mmCIF file of C-alpha atoms in Angstrom:
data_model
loop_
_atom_site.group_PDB
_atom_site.id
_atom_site.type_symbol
_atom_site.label_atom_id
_atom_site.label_comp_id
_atom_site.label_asym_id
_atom_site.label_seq_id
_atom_site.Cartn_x
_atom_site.Cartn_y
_atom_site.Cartn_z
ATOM 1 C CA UNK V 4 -9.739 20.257 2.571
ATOM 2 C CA UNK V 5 -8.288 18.337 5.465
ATOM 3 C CA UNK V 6 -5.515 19.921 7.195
ATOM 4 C CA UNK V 7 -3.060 18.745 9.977
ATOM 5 C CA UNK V 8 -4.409 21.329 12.560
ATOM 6 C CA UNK V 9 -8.125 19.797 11.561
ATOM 7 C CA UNK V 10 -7.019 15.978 12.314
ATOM 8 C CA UNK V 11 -5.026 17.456 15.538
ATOM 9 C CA UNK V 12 -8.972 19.073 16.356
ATOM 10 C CA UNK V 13 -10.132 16.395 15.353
ATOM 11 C CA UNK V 14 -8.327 13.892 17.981
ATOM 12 C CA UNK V 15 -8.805 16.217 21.189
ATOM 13 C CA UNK V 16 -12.141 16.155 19.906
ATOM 14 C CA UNK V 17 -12.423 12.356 21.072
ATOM 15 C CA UNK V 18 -9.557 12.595 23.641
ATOM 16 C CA UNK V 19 -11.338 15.141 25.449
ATOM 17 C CA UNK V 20 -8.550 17.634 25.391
ATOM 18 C CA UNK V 21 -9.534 20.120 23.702
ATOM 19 C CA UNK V 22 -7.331 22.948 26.004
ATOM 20 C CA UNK V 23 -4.220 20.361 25.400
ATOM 21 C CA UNK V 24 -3.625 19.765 29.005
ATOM 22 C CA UNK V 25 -2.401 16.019 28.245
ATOM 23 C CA UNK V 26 -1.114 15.973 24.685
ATOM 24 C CA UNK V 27 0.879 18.628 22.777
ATOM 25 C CA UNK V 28 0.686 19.209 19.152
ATOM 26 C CA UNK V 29 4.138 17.314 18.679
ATOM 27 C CA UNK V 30 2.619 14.359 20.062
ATOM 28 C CA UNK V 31 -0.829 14.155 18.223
ATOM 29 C CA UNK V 32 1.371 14.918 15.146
ATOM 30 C CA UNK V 33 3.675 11.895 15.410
ATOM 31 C CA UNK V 34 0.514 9.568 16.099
ATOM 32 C CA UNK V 35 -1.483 11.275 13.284
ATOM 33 C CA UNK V 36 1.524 10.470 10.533
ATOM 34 C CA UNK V 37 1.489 6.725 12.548
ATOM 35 C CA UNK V 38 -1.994 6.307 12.006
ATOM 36 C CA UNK V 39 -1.649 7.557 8.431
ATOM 37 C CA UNK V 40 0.464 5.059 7.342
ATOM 38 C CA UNK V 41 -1.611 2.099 8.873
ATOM 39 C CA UNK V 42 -4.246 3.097 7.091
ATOM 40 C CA UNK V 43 -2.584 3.049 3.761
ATOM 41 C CA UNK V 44 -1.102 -0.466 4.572
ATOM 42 C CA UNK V 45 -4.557 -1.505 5.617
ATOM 43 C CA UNK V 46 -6.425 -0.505 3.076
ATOM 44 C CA UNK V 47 -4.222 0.148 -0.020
ATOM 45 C CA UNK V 48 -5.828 3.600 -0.288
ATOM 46 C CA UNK V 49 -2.894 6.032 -1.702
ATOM 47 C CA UNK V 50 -1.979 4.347 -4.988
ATOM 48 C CA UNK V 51 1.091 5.428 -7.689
ATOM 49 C CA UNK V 52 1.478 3.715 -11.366
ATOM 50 C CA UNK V 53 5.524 3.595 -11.592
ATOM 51 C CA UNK V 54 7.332 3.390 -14.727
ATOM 52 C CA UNK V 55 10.219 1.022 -14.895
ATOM 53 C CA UNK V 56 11.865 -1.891 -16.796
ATOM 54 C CA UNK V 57 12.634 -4.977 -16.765
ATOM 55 C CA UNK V 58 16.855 -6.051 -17.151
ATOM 56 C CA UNK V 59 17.474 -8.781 -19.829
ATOM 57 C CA UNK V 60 17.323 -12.054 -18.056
ATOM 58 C CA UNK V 61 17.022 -11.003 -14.764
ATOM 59 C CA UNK V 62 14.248 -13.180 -12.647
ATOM 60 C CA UNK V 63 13.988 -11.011 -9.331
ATOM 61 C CA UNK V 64 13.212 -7.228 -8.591
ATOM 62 C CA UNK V 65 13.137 -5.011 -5.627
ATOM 63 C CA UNK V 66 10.991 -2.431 -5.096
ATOM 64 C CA UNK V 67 14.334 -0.511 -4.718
ATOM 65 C CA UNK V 68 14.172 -0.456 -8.504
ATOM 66 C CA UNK V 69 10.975 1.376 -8.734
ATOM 67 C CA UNK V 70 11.044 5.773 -8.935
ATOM 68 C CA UNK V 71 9.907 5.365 -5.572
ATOM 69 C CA UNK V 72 10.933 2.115 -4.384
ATOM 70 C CA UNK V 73 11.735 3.546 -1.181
ATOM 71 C CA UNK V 74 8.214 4.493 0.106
ATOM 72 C CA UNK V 75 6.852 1.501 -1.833
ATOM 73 C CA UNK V 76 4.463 -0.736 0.021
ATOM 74 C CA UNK V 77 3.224 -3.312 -2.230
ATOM 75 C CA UNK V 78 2.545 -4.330 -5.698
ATOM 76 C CA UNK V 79 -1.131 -4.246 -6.990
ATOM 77 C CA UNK V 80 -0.649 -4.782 -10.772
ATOM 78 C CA UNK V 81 2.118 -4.847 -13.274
ATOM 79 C CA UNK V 82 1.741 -3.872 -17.483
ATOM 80 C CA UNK V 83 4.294 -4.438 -19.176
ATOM 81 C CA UNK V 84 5.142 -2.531 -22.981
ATOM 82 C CA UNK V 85 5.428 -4.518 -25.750
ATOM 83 C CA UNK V 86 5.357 -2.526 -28.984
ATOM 84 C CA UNK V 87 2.300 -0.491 -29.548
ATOM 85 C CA UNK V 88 0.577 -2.643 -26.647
ATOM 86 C CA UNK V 89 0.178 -2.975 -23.039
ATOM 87 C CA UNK V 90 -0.308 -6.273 -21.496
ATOM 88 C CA UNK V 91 -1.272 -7.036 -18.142
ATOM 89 C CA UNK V 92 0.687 -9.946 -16.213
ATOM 90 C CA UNK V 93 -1.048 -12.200 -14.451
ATOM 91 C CA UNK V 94 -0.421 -12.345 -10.710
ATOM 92 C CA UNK V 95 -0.309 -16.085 -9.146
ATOM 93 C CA UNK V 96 0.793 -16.814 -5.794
ATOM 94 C CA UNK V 97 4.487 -17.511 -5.413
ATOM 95 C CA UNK V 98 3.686 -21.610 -4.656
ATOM 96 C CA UNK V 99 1.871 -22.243 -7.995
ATOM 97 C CA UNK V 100 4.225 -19.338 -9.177
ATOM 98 C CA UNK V 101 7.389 -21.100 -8.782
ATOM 99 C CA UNK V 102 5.571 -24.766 -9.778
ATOM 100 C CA UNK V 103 4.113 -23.661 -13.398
ATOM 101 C CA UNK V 104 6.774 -21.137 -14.329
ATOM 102 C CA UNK V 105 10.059 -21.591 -13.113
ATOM 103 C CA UNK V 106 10.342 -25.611 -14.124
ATOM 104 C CA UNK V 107 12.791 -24.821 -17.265
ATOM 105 C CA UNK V 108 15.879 -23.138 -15.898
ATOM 106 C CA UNK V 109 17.188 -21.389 -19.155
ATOM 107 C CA UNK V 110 13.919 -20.445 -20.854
ATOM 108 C CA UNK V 111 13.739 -16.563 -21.490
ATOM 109 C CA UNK V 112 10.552 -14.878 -23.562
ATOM 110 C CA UNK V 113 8.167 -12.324 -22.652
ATOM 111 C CA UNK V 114 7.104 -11.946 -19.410
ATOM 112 C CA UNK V 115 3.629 -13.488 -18.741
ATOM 113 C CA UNK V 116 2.513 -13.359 -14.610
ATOM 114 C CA UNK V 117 4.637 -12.036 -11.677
ATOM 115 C CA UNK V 118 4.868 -13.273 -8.312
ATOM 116 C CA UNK V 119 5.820 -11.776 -4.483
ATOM 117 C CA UNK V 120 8.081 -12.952 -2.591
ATOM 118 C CA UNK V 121 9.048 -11.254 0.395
ATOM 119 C CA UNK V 122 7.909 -7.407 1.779
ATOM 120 C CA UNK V 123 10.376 -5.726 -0.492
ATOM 121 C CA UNK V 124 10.686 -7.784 -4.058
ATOM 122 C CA UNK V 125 9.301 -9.520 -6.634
ATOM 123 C CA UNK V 126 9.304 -12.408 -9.873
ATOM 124 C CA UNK V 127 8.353 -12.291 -13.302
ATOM 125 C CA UNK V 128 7.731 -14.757 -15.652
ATOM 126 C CA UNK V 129 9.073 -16.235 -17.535
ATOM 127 C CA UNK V 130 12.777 -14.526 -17.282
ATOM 128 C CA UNK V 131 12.825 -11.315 -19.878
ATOM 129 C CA UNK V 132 14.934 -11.828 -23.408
ATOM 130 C CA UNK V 133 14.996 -8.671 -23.716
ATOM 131 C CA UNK V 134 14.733 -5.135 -21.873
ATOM 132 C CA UNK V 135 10.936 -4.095 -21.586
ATOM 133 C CA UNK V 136 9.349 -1.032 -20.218
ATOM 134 C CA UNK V 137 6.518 -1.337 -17.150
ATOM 135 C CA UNK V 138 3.709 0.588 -15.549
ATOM 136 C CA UNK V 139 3.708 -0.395 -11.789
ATOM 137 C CA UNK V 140 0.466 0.179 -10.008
ATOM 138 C CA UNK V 141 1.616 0.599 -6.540
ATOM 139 C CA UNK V 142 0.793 1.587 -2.702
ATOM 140 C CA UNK V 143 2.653 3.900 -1.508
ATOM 141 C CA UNK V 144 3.513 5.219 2.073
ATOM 142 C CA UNK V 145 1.950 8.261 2.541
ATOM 143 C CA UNK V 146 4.507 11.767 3.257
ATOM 144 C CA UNK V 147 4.442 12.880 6.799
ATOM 145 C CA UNK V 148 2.548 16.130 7.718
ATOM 146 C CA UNK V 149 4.645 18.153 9.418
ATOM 147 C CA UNK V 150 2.721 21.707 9.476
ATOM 148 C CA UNK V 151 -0.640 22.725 10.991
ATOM 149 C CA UNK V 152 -1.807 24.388 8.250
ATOM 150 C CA UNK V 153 0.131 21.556 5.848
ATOM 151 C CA UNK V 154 -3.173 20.735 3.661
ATOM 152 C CA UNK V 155 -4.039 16.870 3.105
ATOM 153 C CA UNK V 156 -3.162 15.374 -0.554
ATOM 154 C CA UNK V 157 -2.257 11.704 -0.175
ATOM 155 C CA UNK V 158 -5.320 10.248 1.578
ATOM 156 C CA UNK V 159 -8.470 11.348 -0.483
ATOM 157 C CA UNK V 160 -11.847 11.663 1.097
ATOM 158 C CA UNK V 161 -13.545 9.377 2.284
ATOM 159 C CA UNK V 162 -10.288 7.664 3.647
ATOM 160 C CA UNK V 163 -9.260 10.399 6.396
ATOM 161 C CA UNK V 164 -12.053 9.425 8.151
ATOM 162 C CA UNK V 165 -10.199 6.453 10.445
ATOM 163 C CA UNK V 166 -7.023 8.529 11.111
ATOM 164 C CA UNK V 167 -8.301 10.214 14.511
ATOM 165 C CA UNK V 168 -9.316 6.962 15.398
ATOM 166 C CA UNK V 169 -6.413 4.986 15.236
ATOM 167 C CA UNK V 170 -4.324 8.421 16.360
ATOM 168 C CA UNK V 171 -6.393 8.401 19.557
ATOM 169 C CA UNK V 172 -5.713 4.472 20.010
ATOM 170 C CA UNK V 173 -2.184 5.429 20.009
ATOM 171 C CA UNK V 174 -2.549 8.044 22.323
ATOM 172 C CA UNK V 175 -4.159 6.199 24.721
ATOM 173 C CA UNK V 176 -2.212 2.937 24.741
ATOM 174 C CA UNK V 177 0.680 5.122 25.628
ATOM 175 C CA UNK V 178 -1.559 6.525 28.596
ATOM 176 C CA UNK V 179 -1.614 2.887 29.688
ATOM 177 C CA UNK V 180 -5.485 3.022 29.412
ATOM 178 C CA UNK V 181 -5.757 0.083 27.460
ATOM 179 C CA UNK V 182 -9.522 -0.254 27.808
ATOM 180 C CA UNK V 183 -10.561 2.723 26.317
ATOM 181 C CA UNK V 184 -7.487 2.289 23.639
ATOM 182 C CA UNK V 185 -9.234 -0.585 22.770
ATOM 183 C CA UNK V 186 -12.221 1.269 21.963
ATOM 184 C CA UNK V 187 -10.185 3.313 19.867
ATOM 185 C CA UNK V 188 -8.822 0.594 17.774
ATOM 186 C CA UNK V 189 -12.491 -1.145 17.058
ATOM 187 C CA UNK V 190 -13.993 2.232 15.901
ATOM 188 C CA UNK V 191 -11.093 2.327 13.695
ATOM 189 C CA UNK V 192 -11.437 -1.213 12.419
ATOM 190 C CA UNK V 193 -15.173 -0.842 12.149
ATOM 191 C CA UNK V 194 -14.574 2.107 9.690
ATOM 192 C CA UNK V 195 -11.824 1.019 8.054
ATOM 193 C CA UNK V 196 -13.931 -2.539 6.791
ATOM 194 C CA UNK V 197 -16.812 -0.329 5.880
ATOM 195 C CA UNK V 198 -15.199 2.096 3.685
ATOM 196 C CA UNK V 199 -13.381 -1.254 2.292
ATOM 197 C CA UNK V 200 -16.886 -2.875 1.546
ATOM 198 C CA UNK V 201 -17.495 0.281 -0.333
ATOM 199 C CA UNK V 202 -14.013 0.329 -3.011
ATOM 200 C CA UNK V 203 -12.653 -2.110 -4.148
ATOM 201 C CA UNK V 204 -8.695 -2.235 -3.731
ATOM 202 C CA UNK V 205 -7.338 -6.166 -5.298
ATOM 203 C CA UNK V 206 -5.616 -7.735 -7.659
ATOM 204 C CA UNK V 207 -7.036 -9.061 -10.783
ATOM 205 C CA UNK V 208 -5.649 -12.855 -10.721
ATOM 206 C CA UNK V 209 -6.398 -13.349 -14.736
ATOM 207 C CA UNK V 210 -7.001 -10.166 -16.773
ATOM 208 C CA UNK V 211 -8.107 -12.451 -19.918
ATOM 209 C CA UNK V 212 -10.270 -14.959 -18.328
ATOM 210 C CA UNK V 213 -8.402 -18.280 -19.604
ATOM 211 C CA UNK V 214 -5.275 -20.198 -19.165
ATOM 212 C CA UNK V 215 -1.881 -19.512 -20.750
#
């Protein structure tokens, strides 16, 4: 189990400070939470399914709508409840989005694909006729750390891994020692693209393989 005080080791480890003669905790801390949450905006890694629902005839939602809309990054999937079943809706980018499905103005019915538009909102399709119940599969910003001994839970193995990485980069740049900052950065890149290789993080365009 991955604790704060083990990424802090972890960093002086590859800063060379191991007696903390340049950086204090406080420091490696803030860059540690920093590098945290570019990871999960890189990579997707920390994942929530939020419930919600969608308004009668209401197009547009923000993520400010979602349980927790306010450390809501992005949108991976949406299922929406009707009856006994759950149907996936499609995802289509919001150019062919707004082309095929918003053409008729005051046409209502289930909703069939969604769309984003923006960082913090997003459509459905075509406009609900009625109040429905959804299962948002989500990436979430990850909760700061905040005690040494404050164990790891929102970043699973193997995903840590890049953290020090981009926490040293940090660290650095702020020395001004932008060479070996740089360093930083590509070891973190280089890690973060392998362990992406590895898992698959994406949208499924068409869960039923054929048009609507």
């Amino acid at each position: 189990m991955t604790t704060l005080q083990d990424y802090i080791t972890q960093v002086r480890r590859l800063l060379h400070d191991a007696n903390a003669n340049f950086w204090s905790d406080t420091d490696l801390t803030a860059y540690i939470n920093t590098a945290r949450n570019q990871l999960v905006r890189d990579t997707g890694c920390k994942r929530e399914l939020q419930t919600s629902a969608t308004v009668t005839q209401q197009e547009v939602y923000d993520y400010s709508s979602l349980p927790n809309g306010n450390n809501t990054l992005d949108i991976i999937n949406i299922n929406l409840y009707w009856g006994n079943t759950r149907i996936p809706l499609r995802y289509l980018p919001w150019t062919q989005f707004n082309a095929e499905l918003r053409f008729w103005q005051n046409y209502v019915g289930r909703p069939i694909a969604y769309s984003m538009y923006g960082p913090n909102g997003f459509y459905i399709s075509p406009v609900p006729d009625q109040n429905y119940a959804m299962e948002v599969d989500t990436v979430v910003r990850p909760i700061d750390m905040v005690s040494l001994d404050q164990i790891e839970t929102d970043i699973p193995e193997p995903w840590q891994n890049p953290v020090p990485f981009y926490a040293a980069y940090i660290a650095k740049y702020k020395e001004q020692s932008y060479g070996e900052a740089e360093l930083f950065k590509n070891q973190y890149t280089a890690q973060t693209q392998n362990l992406l290789s590895n898992t698959f993080t994406r949208r499924m365009p068409d869960p039923y393989s054929r048009p609507y």
